[in-house]
PDB file of C-alpha atoms in Angstrom:
ATOM      1  CA  MET A 200       6.089  26.825   0.756  1.00 58.00           C
ATOM      2  CA  SER A 201       3.698  24.608   2.923  1.00 71.00           C
ATOM      3  CA  CYS A 202       4.034  24.354   6.830  1.00 80.00           C
ATOM      4  CA  ILE A 203       4.865  20.774   6.300  1.00 85.00           C
ATOM      5  CA  GLU A 204       8.392  21.491   5.099  1.00 83.00           C
ATOM      6  CA  GLN A 205       9.116  23.341   8.377  1.00 86.00           C
ATOM      7  CA  MET A 206       7.763  20.373  10.421  1.00 91.00           C
ATOM      8  CA  LYS A 207       9.736  17.451  11.700  1.00 93.00           C
ATOM      9  CA  TYR A 208       9.262  14.667   9.086  1.00 96.00           C
ATOM     10  CA  LYS A 209      10.788  11.521   7.755  1.00 97.00           C
ATOM     11  CA  LEU A 210      11.040  10.681   4.072  1.00 97.00           C
ATOM     12  CA  TYR A 211      10.143   7.038   3.019  1.00 98.00           C
ATOM     13  CA  LEU A 212      10.005   7.383  -0.727  1.00 98.00           C
ATOM     14  CA  GLU A 213      11.420  10.305  -2.927  1.00 97.00           C
ATOM     15  CA  ARG A 214      10.739  11.614  -6.433  1.00 97.00           C
ATOM     16  CA  THR A 215       8.373   8.584  -7.306  1.00 98.00           C
ATOM     17  CA  SER A 216       5.265   8.272  -9.074  1.00 97.00           C
ATOM     18  CA  PHE A 217       2.020   8.850  -7.358  1.00 98.00           C
ATOM     19  CA  LYS A 218       0.860   5.189  -7.826  1.00 97.00           C
ATOM     20  CA  ASP A 219       4.128   3.848  -6.382  1.00 98.00           C
ATOM     21  CA  ALA A 220       3.761   6.081  -3.375  1.00 98.00           C
ATOM     22  CA  ARG A 221      -0.053   5.033  -2.751  1.00 98.00           C
ATOM     23  CA  GLU A 222       1.193   1.436  -2.977  1.00 98.00           C
ATOM     24  CA  TYR A 223       3.875   2.098  -0.383  1.00 98.00           C
ATOM     25  CA  ILE A 224       1.407   3.621   2.055  1.00 98.00           C
ATOM     26  CA  GLU A 225      -0.923   0.734   1.520  1.00 98.00           C
ATOM     27  CA  LYS A 226       1.670  -1.928   2.126  1.00 98.00           C
ATOM     28  CA  ASN A 227       3.507  -0.260   4.981  1.00 98.00           C
ATOM     29  CA  SER A 228       0.740   1.048   7.300  1.00 98.00           C
ATOM     30  CA  GLU A 229      -1.091  -0.475  10.114  1.00 98.00           C
ATOM     31  CA  GLU A 230      -4.341   1.422   9.077  1.00 97.00           C
ATOM     32  CA  VAL A 231      -5.096   2.870   5.663  1.00 98.00           C
ATOM     33  CA  TYR A 232      -7.741   5.590   4.916  1.00 97.00           C
ATOM     34  CA  TYR A 233      -8.713   7.003   1.740  1.00 97.00           C
ATOM     35  CA  VAL A 234      -9.519  10.924   1.377  1.00 97.00           C
ATOM     36  CA  ASP A 235     -10.258  12.918  -1.623  1.00 97.00           C
ATOM     37  CA  PRO A 236      -7.698  15.329  -3.245  1.00 98.00           C
ATOM     38  CA  GLY A 237      -7.849  18.626  -1.514  1.00 97.00           C
ATOM     39  CA  TYR A 238      -8.165  16.996   2.057  1.00 97.00           C
ATOM     40  CA  LYS A 239      -6.441  19.446   4.452  1.00 96.00           C
ATOM     41  CA  ILE A 240      -3.895  18.415   6.917  1.00 96.00           C
ATOM     42  CA  PHE A 241      -1.986  20.341   9.587  1.00 94.00           C
ATOM     43  CA  LYS A 242      -2.180  24.098   9.122  1.00 85.00           C
ATOM     44  CA  ASP A 243      -2.279  24.644   5.372  1.00 89.00           C
ATOM     45  CA  TYR A 244      -1.507  21.770   3.274  1.00 94.00           C
ATOM     46  CA  TYR A 245      -4.180  20.433   0.852  1.00 97.00           C
ATOM     47  CA  ILE A 246      -3.535  16.872  -0.317  1.00 97.00           C
ATOM     48  CA  ILE A 247      -2.514  16.661  -4.013  1.00 98.00           C
ATOM     49  CA  GLY A 248      -3.263  13.345  -5.611  1.00 98.00           C
ATOM     50  CA  VAL A 249      -5.084  10.982  -7.977  1.00 97.00           C
ATOM     51  CA  PRO A 250      -8.118   9.458  -6.000  1.00 96.00           C
ATOM     52  CA  PRO A 251      -8.302   7.254  -4.058  1.00 93.00           C
ATOM     53  CA  VAL A 252      -5.630   9.082  -2.144  1.00 97.00           C
ATOM     54  CA  ALA A 253      -4.284   6.799   0.630  1.00 98.00           C
ATOM     55  CA  MET A 254      -3.318   8.065   4.157  1.00 98.00           C
ATOM     56  CA  GLY A 255      -1.659   5.665   6.472  1.00 98.00           C
ATOM     57  CA  VAL A 256      -1.137   5.337  10.104  1.00 98.00           C
ATOM     58  CA  ARG A 257       1.767   3.499  11.641  1.00 97.00           C
ATOM     59  CA  GLY A 258       1.954   3.892  15.357  1.00 97.00           C
ATOM     60  CA  LYS A 259       1.828   7.576  16.170  1.00 97.00           C
ATOM     61  CA  GLU A 260       3.002   8.357  12.782  1.00 98.00           C
ATOM     62  CA  MET A 261       0.855   9.541   9.803  1.00 98.00           C
ATOM     63  CA  LEU A 262       1.932   8.570   6.313  1.00 98.00           C
ATOM     64  CA  PHE A 263       0.988  10.651   3.348  1.00 98.00           C
ATOM     65  CA  THR A 264       1.838  11.606  -0.059  1.00 98.00           C
ATOM     66  CA  TYR A 265       3.409  15.174  -0.866  1.00 97.00           C
ATOM     67  CA  VAL A 266       3.520  16.212  -4.405  1.00 97.00           C
ATOM     68  CA  LYS A 267       5.927  18.764  -5.772  1.00 96.00           C
ATOM     69  CA  PRO A 268       5.468  19.938  -9.519  1.00 95.00           C
ATOM     70  CA  CYS A 269       9.290  19.631 -10.389  1.00 95.00           C
ATOM     71  CA  HIS A 270      10.192  16.845  -8.071  1.00 96.00           C
ATOM     72  CA  GLY A 271       7.555  14.205  -8.206  1.00 97.00           C
ATOM     73  CA  THR A 272       5.673  12.527  -5.202  1.00 98.00           C
ATOM     74  CA  PHE A 273       7.201  11.901  -1.840  1.00 98.00           C
ATOM     75  CA  VAL A 274       6.003   9.571   0.968  1.00 98.00           C
ATOM     76  CA  MET A 275       6.281  11.563   4.231  1.00 97.00           C
ATOM     77  CA  GLY A 276       5.688  10.447   7.857  1.00 97.00           C
ATOM     78  CA  ILE A 277       4.814  12.861  10.555  1.00 97.00           C
ATOM     79  CA  ASP A 278       4.091  12.166  14.273  1.00 97.00           C
ATOM     80  CA  SER A 279       0.543  13.563  14.841  1.00 96.00           C
ATOM     81  CA  GLU A 280      -1.897  12.002  17.038  1.00 96.00           C
ATOM     82  CA  GLU A 281      -4.438  14.731  16.305  1.00 96.00           C
ATOM     83  CA  GLU A 282      -4.389  14.215  12.529  1.00 97.00           C
ATOM     84  CA  ILE A 283      -4.646  10.424  13.186  1.00 98.00           C
ATOM     85  CA  ALA A 284      -7.678  11.009  15.482  1.00 97.00           C
ATOM     86  CA  ARG A 285      -9.228  13.182  12.706  1.00 97.00           C
ATOM     87  CA  LEU A 286      -8.763  10.392  10.138  1.00 97.00           C
ATOM     88  CA  ARG A 287     -10.327   7.827  12.291  1.00 97.00           C
ATOM     89  CA  GLN A 288     -13.223  10.113  13.292  1.00 96.00           C
ATOM     90  CA  ARG A 289     -13.897  10.802   9.641  1.00 94.00           C
ATOM     91  CA  GLU A 290     -13.980   7.132   8.829  1.00 93.00           C
ATOM     92  CA  GLU A 291     -16.461   6.511  11.631  1.00 92.00           C
ATOM     93  CA  GLU A 292     -18.737   9.381  10.275  1.00 92.00           C
ATOM     94  CA  LYS A 293     -18.469   7.816   6.819  1.00 88.00           C
ATOM     95  CA  ILE A 294     -19.664   4.518   8.023  1.00 90.00           C
ATOM     96  CA  LYS A 295     -22.465   5.950  10.088  1.00 88.00           C
ATOM     97  CA  ALA A 296     -23.722   7.997   7.092  1.00 88.00           C
ATOM     98  CA  SER A 297     -23.598   4.865   4.647  1.00 86.00           C
ATOM     99  CA  LEU A 298     -25.600   2.766   7.236  1.00 87.00           C
ATOM    100  CA  LYS A 299     -28.113   5.655   7.519  1.00 83.00           C
ATOM    101  CA  LYS A 300     -28.287   5.893   3.689  1.00 78.00           C
ATOM    102  CA  GLY A 301     -28.940   2.052   3.419  1.00 73.00           C
ATOM    103  CA  GLY A 302     -32.082   2.379   5.729  1.00 59.00           C
ATOM    104  CA  PRO A 303     -33.663  -0.761   7.223  1.00 53.00           C
ATOM    105  CA  LYS A 304     -32.900  -3.996   5.331  1.00 52.00           C
ATOM    106  CA  ALA A 305     -35.592  -4.964   2.744  1.00 46.00           C
ATOM    107  CA  LYS A 306     -37.750  -7.972   3.791  1.00 47.00           C
ATOM    108  CA  ALA A 307     -36.042 -11.177   2.965  1.00 48.00           C
ATOM    109  CA  GLU A 308     -37.926 -13.413   0.562  1.00 51.00           C
ATOM    110  CA  PRO A 309     -38.517 -16.920   1.528  1.00 52.00           C
ATOM    111  CA  ALA A 310     -36.121 -19.378  -0.164  1.00 50.00           C
ATOM    112  CA  PRO A 311     -37.294 -21.299  -3.106  1.00 49.00           C
ATOM    113  CA  SER A 312     -38.431 -24.810  -2.078  1.00 52.00           C
ATOM    114  CA  SER A 313     -38.054 -26.480  -5.502  1.00 51.00           C
ATOM    115  CA  PHE A 314     -36.570 -26.279  -8.935  1.00 45.00           C
ATOM    116  CA  SER A 315     -39.859 -25.121 -10.310  1.00 51.00           C
ATOM    117  CA  ASP A 316     -40.129 -22.293  -8.060  1.00 51.00           C
ATOM    118  CA  ILE A 317     -36.700 -20.927  -9.248  1.00 44.00           C
ATOM    119  CA  TRP A 318     -37.665 -21.531 -12.907  1.00 47.00           C
ATOM    120  CA  LYS A 319     -40.922 -19.548 -12.432  1.00 48.00           C
ATOM    121  CA  LYS A 320     -38.755 -16.489 -11.332  1.00 44.00           C
TER     122      LYS A 320
ATOM    123  CA  MET B  30     -21.035  33.712 -24.883  1.00 60.00           C
ATOM    124  CA  THR B  31     -17.697  33.882 -23.060  1.00 70.00           C
ATOM    125  CA  GLU B  32     -18.323  37.262 -21.603  1.00 68.00           C
ATOM    126  CA  GLY B  33     -17.437  37.153 -17.884  1.00 83.00           C
ATOM    127  CA  LYS B  34     -16.321  33.506 -17.992  1.00 94.00           C
ATOM    128  CA  LYS B  35     -13.193  32.497 -16.030  1.00 97.00           C
ATOM    129  CA  ALA B  36     -10.432  30.383 -17.517  1.00 98.00           C
ATOM    130  CA  LEU B  37      -7.456  28.977 -15.517  1.00 98.00           C
ATOM    131  CA  LEU B  38      -4.082  27.813 -16.984  1.00 98.00           C
ATOM    132  CA  VAL B  39      -2.142  25.669 -14.392  1.00 98.00           C
ATOM    133  CA  MET B  40       1.520  25.586 -15.134  1.00 98.00           C
ATOM    134  CA  GLY B  41       3.544  22.558 -14.367  1.00 96.00           C
ATOM    135  CA  CYS B  42       7.259  22.423 -13.908  1.00 95.00           C
ATOM    136  CA  PRO B  43       8.679  24.782 -16.223  1.00 96.00           C
ATOM    137  CA  GLU B  44      11.556  22.773 -17.448  1.00 95.00           C
ATOM    138  CA  VAL B  45      10.101  21.859 -20.907  1.00 96.00           C
ATOM    139  CA  PRO B  46      10.378  25.007 -23.110  1.00 96.00           C
ATOM    140  CA  VAL B  47       6.998  24.733 -24.975  1.00 97.00           C
ATOM    141  CA  GLN B  48       4.957  25.168 -21.920  1.00 97.00           C
ATOM    142  CA  MET B  49       5.759  29.016 -21.583  1.00 97.00           C
ATOM    143  CA  SER B  50       4.990  29.781 -25.142  1.00 96.00           C
ATOM    144  CA  ILE B  51       1.828  27.981 -25.249  1.00 97.00           C
ATOM    145  CA  VAL B  52       0.795  29.411 -22.045  1.00 98.00           C
ATOM    146  CA  LEU B  53       1.242  32.979 -23.361  1.00 97.00           C
ATOM    147  CA  TYR B  54      -0.403  32.027 -26.591  1.00 96.00           C
ATOM    148  CA  LEU B  55      -3.419  30.370 -24.975  1.00 97.00           C
ATOM    149  CA  SER B  56      -3.962  33.219 -22.467  1.00 97.00           C
ATOM    150  CA  HIS B  57      -3.809  35.729 -25.307  1.00 96.00           C
ATOM    151  CA  LYS B  58      -6.385  33.681 -27.408  1.00 95.00           C
ATOM    152  CA  LEU B  59      -8.691  33.140 -24.327  1.00 95.00           C
ATOM    153  CA  CYS B  60      -8.495  36.843 -23.442  1.00 95.00           C
ATOM    154  CA  LYS B  61      -9.331  37.972 -27.054  1.00 94.00           C
ATOM    155  CA  ALA B  62     -12.226  35.548 -26.848  1.00 93.00           C
ATOM    156  CA  GLY B  63     -13.591  37.308 -23.898  1.00 94.00           C
ATOM    157  CA  TYR B  64     -12.370  35.139 -20.956  1.00 96.00           C
ATOM    158  CA  ASP B  65     -11.017  36.344 -17.623  1.00 97.00           C
ATOM    159  CA  VAL B  66      -7.781  34.508 -17.619  1.00 98.00           C
ATOM    160  CA  THR B  67      -5.704  33.515 -14.515  1.00 98.00           C
ATOM    161  CA  VAL B  68      -2.393  31.576 -14.796  1.00 98.00           C
ATOM    162  CA  ALA B  69      -1.167  29.629 -11.814  1.00 98.00           C
ATOM    163  CA  GLY B  70       2.232  28.058 -11.231  1.00 98.00           C
ATOM    164  CA  THR B  71       5.105  27.578  -8.762  1.00 96.00           C
ATOM    165  CA  ASP B  72       7.231  30.338  -7.897  1.00 96.00           C
ATOM    166  CA  ALA B  73       9.673  29.551 -10.491  1.00 96.00           C
ATOM    167  CA  ALA B  74       7.185  29.126 -13.266  1.00 97.00           C
ATOM    168  CA  VAL B  75       5.450  32.616 -12.293  1.00 97.00           C
ATOM    169  CA  LYS B  76       8.774  34.363 -12.368  1.00 97.00           C
ATOM    170  CA  LEU B  77       9.571  33.026 -15.773  1.00 97.00           C
ATOM    171  CA  LEU B  78       6.053  34.192 -17.092  1.00 97.00           C
ATOM    172  CA  LYS B  79       6.645  37.679 -15.527  1.00 97.00           C
ATOM    173  CA  VAL B  80      10.055  38.043 -17.292  1.00 97.00           C
ATOM    174  CA  SER B  81       8.564  36.871 -20.598  1.00 96.00           C
ATOM    175  CA  ASP B  82       5.634  39.251 -20.415  1.00 97.00           C
ATOM    176  CA  PRO B  83       6.963  42.243 -18.425  1.00 97.00           C
ATOM    177  CA  GLU B  84       3.983  44.449 -19.224  1.00 97.00           C
ATOM    178  CA  SER B  85       1.495  41.806 -18.609  1.00 97.00           C
ATOM    179  CA  TYR B  86       0.215  42.199 -22.201  1.00 97.00           C
ATOM    180  CA  TYR B  87      -0.597  38.429 -22.425  1.00 97.00           C
ATOM    181  CA  VAL B  88      -1.243  37.528 -18.807  1.00 98.00           C
ATOM    182  CA  GLN B  89      -2.907  39.923 -16.460  1.00 97.00           C
ATOM    183  CA  LYS B  90      -3.407  37.499 -13.500  1.00 98.00           C
ATOM    184  CA  THR B  91      -1.118  35.192 -11.908  1.00 98.00           C
ATOM    185  CA  VAL B  92      -1.509  33.248  -8.649  1.00 98.00           C
ATOM    186  CA  ASP B  93       0.499  30.764  -6.565  1.00 97.00           C
ATOM    187  CA  LEU B  94      -0.301  27.154  -7.272  1.00 97.00           C
ATOM    188  CA  ASP B  95      -0.760  26.030  -3.579  1.00 95.00           C
ATOM    189  CA  GLN B  96      -2.783  29.102  -2.655  1.00 96.00           C
ATOM    190  CA  LEU B  97      -5.155  28.589  -5.652  1.00 98.00           C
ATOM    191  CA  ILE B  98      -5.857  25.025  -4.737  1.00 98.00           C
ATOM    192  CA  ALA B  99      -6.474  26.182  -1.103  1.00 97.00           C
ATOM    193  CA  ASP B 100      -8.971  28.957  -2.340  1.00 98.00           C
ATOM    194  CA  ILE B 101     -10.709  26.386  -4.610  1.00 98.00           C
ATOM    195  CA  VAL B 102     -11.101  23.734  -1.794  1.00 98.00           C
ATOM    196  CA  GLU B 103     -12.373  26.550   0.585  1.00 97.00           C
ATOM    197  CA  LYS B 104     -14.878  27.796  -2.281  1.00 97.00           C
ATOM    198  CA  LYS B 105     -13.448  31.150  -2.407  1.00 98.00           C
ATOM    199  CA  THR B 106     -12.928  30.872  -6.150  1.00 97.00           C
ATOM    200  CA  ASP B 107     -13.458  28.736  -9.257  1.00 98.00           C
ATOM    201  CA  PHE B 108     -13.464  28.721 -12.868  1.00 98.00           C
ATOM    202  CA  ASP B 109     -15.388  27.701 -16.166  1.00 97.00           C
ATOM    203  CA  LEU B 110     -12.465  26.197 -17.899  1.00 97.00           C
ATOM    204  CA  CYS B 111      -9.122  24.859 -16.604  1.00 98.00           C
ATOM    205  CA  PHE B 112      -6.149  23.792 -18.686  1.00 98.00           C
ATOM    206  CA  THR B 113      -3.514  21.859 -16.777  1.00 98.00           C
ATOM    207  CA  PHE B 114      -0.053  21.625 -18.432  1.00 98.00           C
ATOM    208  CA  MET B 115       1.716  18.434 -17.794  1.00 98.00           C
ATOM    209  CA  HIS B 116       4.833  16.662 -18.920  1.00 98.00           C
ATOM    210  CA  SER B 117       5.398  14.318 -15.778  1.00 97.00           C
ATOM    211  CA  ASP B 118       3.660  12.105 -13.244  1.00 98.00           C
ATOM    212  CA  ALA B 119       3.525  15.146 -10.875  1.00 98.00           C
ATOM    213  CA  GLY B 120       1.771  17.253 -13.511  1.00 98.00           C
ATOM    214  CA  MET B 121      -0.855  14.453 -14.061  1.00 98.00           C
ATOM    215  CA  THR B 122      -1.399  14.192 -10.323  1.00 98.00           C
ATOM    216  CA  TYR B 123      -2.145  17.899 -10.133  1.00 98.00           C
ATOM    217  CA  GLY B 124      -4.605  17.474 -13.152  1.00 98.00           C
ATOM    218  CA  ALA B 125      -6.413  14.823 -11.091  1.00 98.00           C
ATOM    219  CA  THR B 126      -6.485  17.093  -8.074  1.00 98.00           C
ATOM    220  CA  PHE B 127      -8.170  19.913 -10.183  1.00 98.00           C
ATOM    221  CA  SER B 128     -10.521  17.484 -11.745  1.00 98.00           C
ATOM    222  CA  ALA B 129     -11.677  16.558  -8.125  1.00 98.00           C
ATOM    223  CA  ILE B 130     -11.716  19.973  -6.516  1.00 98.00           C
ATOM    224  CA  SER B 131     -13.089  22.311  -9.330  1.00 98.00           C
ATOM    225  CA  ARG B 132     -16.264  22.345 -11.388  1.00 97.00           C
ATOM    226  CA  ALA B 133     -14.470  23.707 -14.322  1.00 98.00           C
ATOM    227  CA  ARG B 134     -14.358  21.851 -17.809  1.00 97.00           C
ATOM    228  CA  LEU B 135     -11.028  20.405 -17.720  1.00 98.00           C
ATOM    229  CA  TYR B 136      -8.415  20.198 -20.410  1.00 97.00           C
ATOM    230  CA  ALA B 137      -5.148  18.037 -19.771  1.00 98.00           C
ATOM    231  CA  VAL B 138      -2.409  19.568 -22.047  1.00 98.00           C
ATOM    232  CA  VAL B 139       0.164  16.773 -22.291  1.00 98.00           C
ATOM    233  CA  PHE B 140       3.624  17.461 -23.929  1.00 98.00           C
ATOM    234  CA  GLY B 141       7.084  16.387 -23.682  1.00 97.00           C
ATOM    235  CA  LYS B 142       9.034  13.323 -24.697  1.00 95.00           C
ATOM    236  CA  ASN B 143       6.683  10.969 -23.175  1.00 95.00           C
ATOM    237  CA  ALA B 144       3.406  12.668 -24.012  1.00 97.00           C
ATOM    238  CA  GLU B 145       1.614   9.562 -25.278  1.00 97.00           C
ATOM    239  CA  GLU B 146       2.632   7.302 -22.366  1.00 97.00           C
ATOM    240  CA  LEU B 147       1.721   9.933 -19.998  1.00 98.00           C
ATOM    241  CA  ALA B 148      -1.744  10.670 -21.492  1.00 98.00           C
ATOM    242  CA  LYS B 149      -2.598   6.988 -21.187  1.00 97.00           C
ATOM    243  CA  THR B 150      -2.366   7.425 -17.192  1.00 97.00           C
ATOM    244  CA  ILE B 151      -5.018  10.120 -17.047  1.00 97.00           C
ATOM    245  CA  ASP B 152      -8.117   8.276 -16.101  1.00 95.00           C
ATOM    246  CA  TYR B 153     -10.030  11.257 -14.650  1.00 96.00           C
ATOM    247  CA  PRO B 154     -12.726  13.341 -16.714  1.00 96.00           C
ATOM    248  CA  ALA B 155     -10.541  15.561 -18.857  1.00 97.00           C
ATOM    249  CA  GLU B 156     -10.313  16.535 -22.524  1.00 96.00           C
ATOM    250  CA  LYS B 157      -6.695  15.375 -23.512  1.00 97.00           C
ATOM    251  CA  ILE B 158      -4.544  17.686 -25.918  1.00 97.00           C
ATOM    252  CA  VAL B 159      -1.636  15.619 -26.491  1.00 97.00           C
ATOM    253  CA  ALA B 160       1.624  16.348 -28.657  1.00 96.00           C
ATOM    254  CA  LYS B 161       5.130  14.901 -28.348  1.00 95.00           C
ATOM    255  CA  ALA B 162       6.527  18.379 -28.164  1.00 92.00           C
ATOM    256  CA  THR B 163       9.504  19.821 -26.209  1.00 93.00           C
ATOM    257  CA  HIS B 164      11.203  22.572 -28.158  1.00 96.00           C
ATOM    258  CA  ASN B 165       8.869  23.206 -31.228  1.00 96.00           C
ATOM    259  CA  PRO B 166       5.416  24.562 -29.842  1.00 96.00           C
ATOM    260  CA  ASN B 167       3.669  24.313 -33.110  1.00 96.00           C
ATOM    261  CA  PRO B 168       2.416  20.611 -32.861  1.00 95.00           C
ATOM    262  CA  LEU B 169       0.806  21.537 -29.461  1.00 95.00           C
ATOM    263  CA  LYS B 170      -0.387  24.951 -30.688  1.00 95.00           C
ATOM    264  CA  ASN B 171      -2.263  23.245 -33.553  1.00 94.00           C
ATOM    265  CA  LYS B 172      -3.908  20.659 -31.515  1.00 93.00           C
ATOM    266  CA  ILE B 173      -5.101  23.321 -28.914  1.00 91.00           C
ATOM    267  CA  TYR B 174      -6.416  25.347 -31.914  1.00 85.00           C
ATOM    268  CA  LYS B 175      -8.436  22.385 -33.141  1.00 82.00           C
ATOM    269  CA  VAL B 176      -9.943  21.474 -29.589  1.00 80.00           C
ATOM    270  CA  VAL B 177     -10.478  24.790 -28.034  1.00 75.00           C
ATOM    271  CA  LEU B 178     -10.223  27.996 -30.140  1.00 68.00           C
TER     272      LEU B 178
END
């Protein structure tokens, strides 16, 4: 049993499909972040899910999916500023990495001045 | 050559009877083919397995499903083949998770009353083995035999 079940949590959806749980998080969160299956939260819970796995932030609460083989998917909410900060930091790092990968923008070509210039291309 | 290769069988919720017989059958066949087989499941599924195979004749290694996911994510273990058994959306979701975290070649073993509809929802890389089987394991056994053994 994961540590999550011993924490103070709220259940927003119970025994639903993963798709419906993801949509609930996307529609009912102030911020939405996407993680890969296997993303670790709290002490020992590794997120189960179909990518992209949505994680929501609503105030101090983190919304996430919790899947049990015999009971389906649940949407849970747990207050955790620490986990929310980790999600935000991870997103920042992702953006920085993608900017680095893109490198300096390629030199812009001058705009064609006539239809014949476009045709030549 | 299958010598030294590792196969994982991931059980879903054990409420559909064909799952246990196919897990025992497939484990036996893979062991005979030289695979090192591990079976993962919830506490209930593993208990059912151990009662069905009290002397570990068909299944030598079992592991808790949550612990296994942790170990694969933390790169402590991995497999060459992975069979995920599913008859519900939750089982399909576990299959997607194994597809994302493991380097194993993935087989989605889909059964139960809604097998065809469930199989359509699988959009991750996996070879699908689909049979509308609940009590009679033979349709699923025949499909597995054609695809794998």
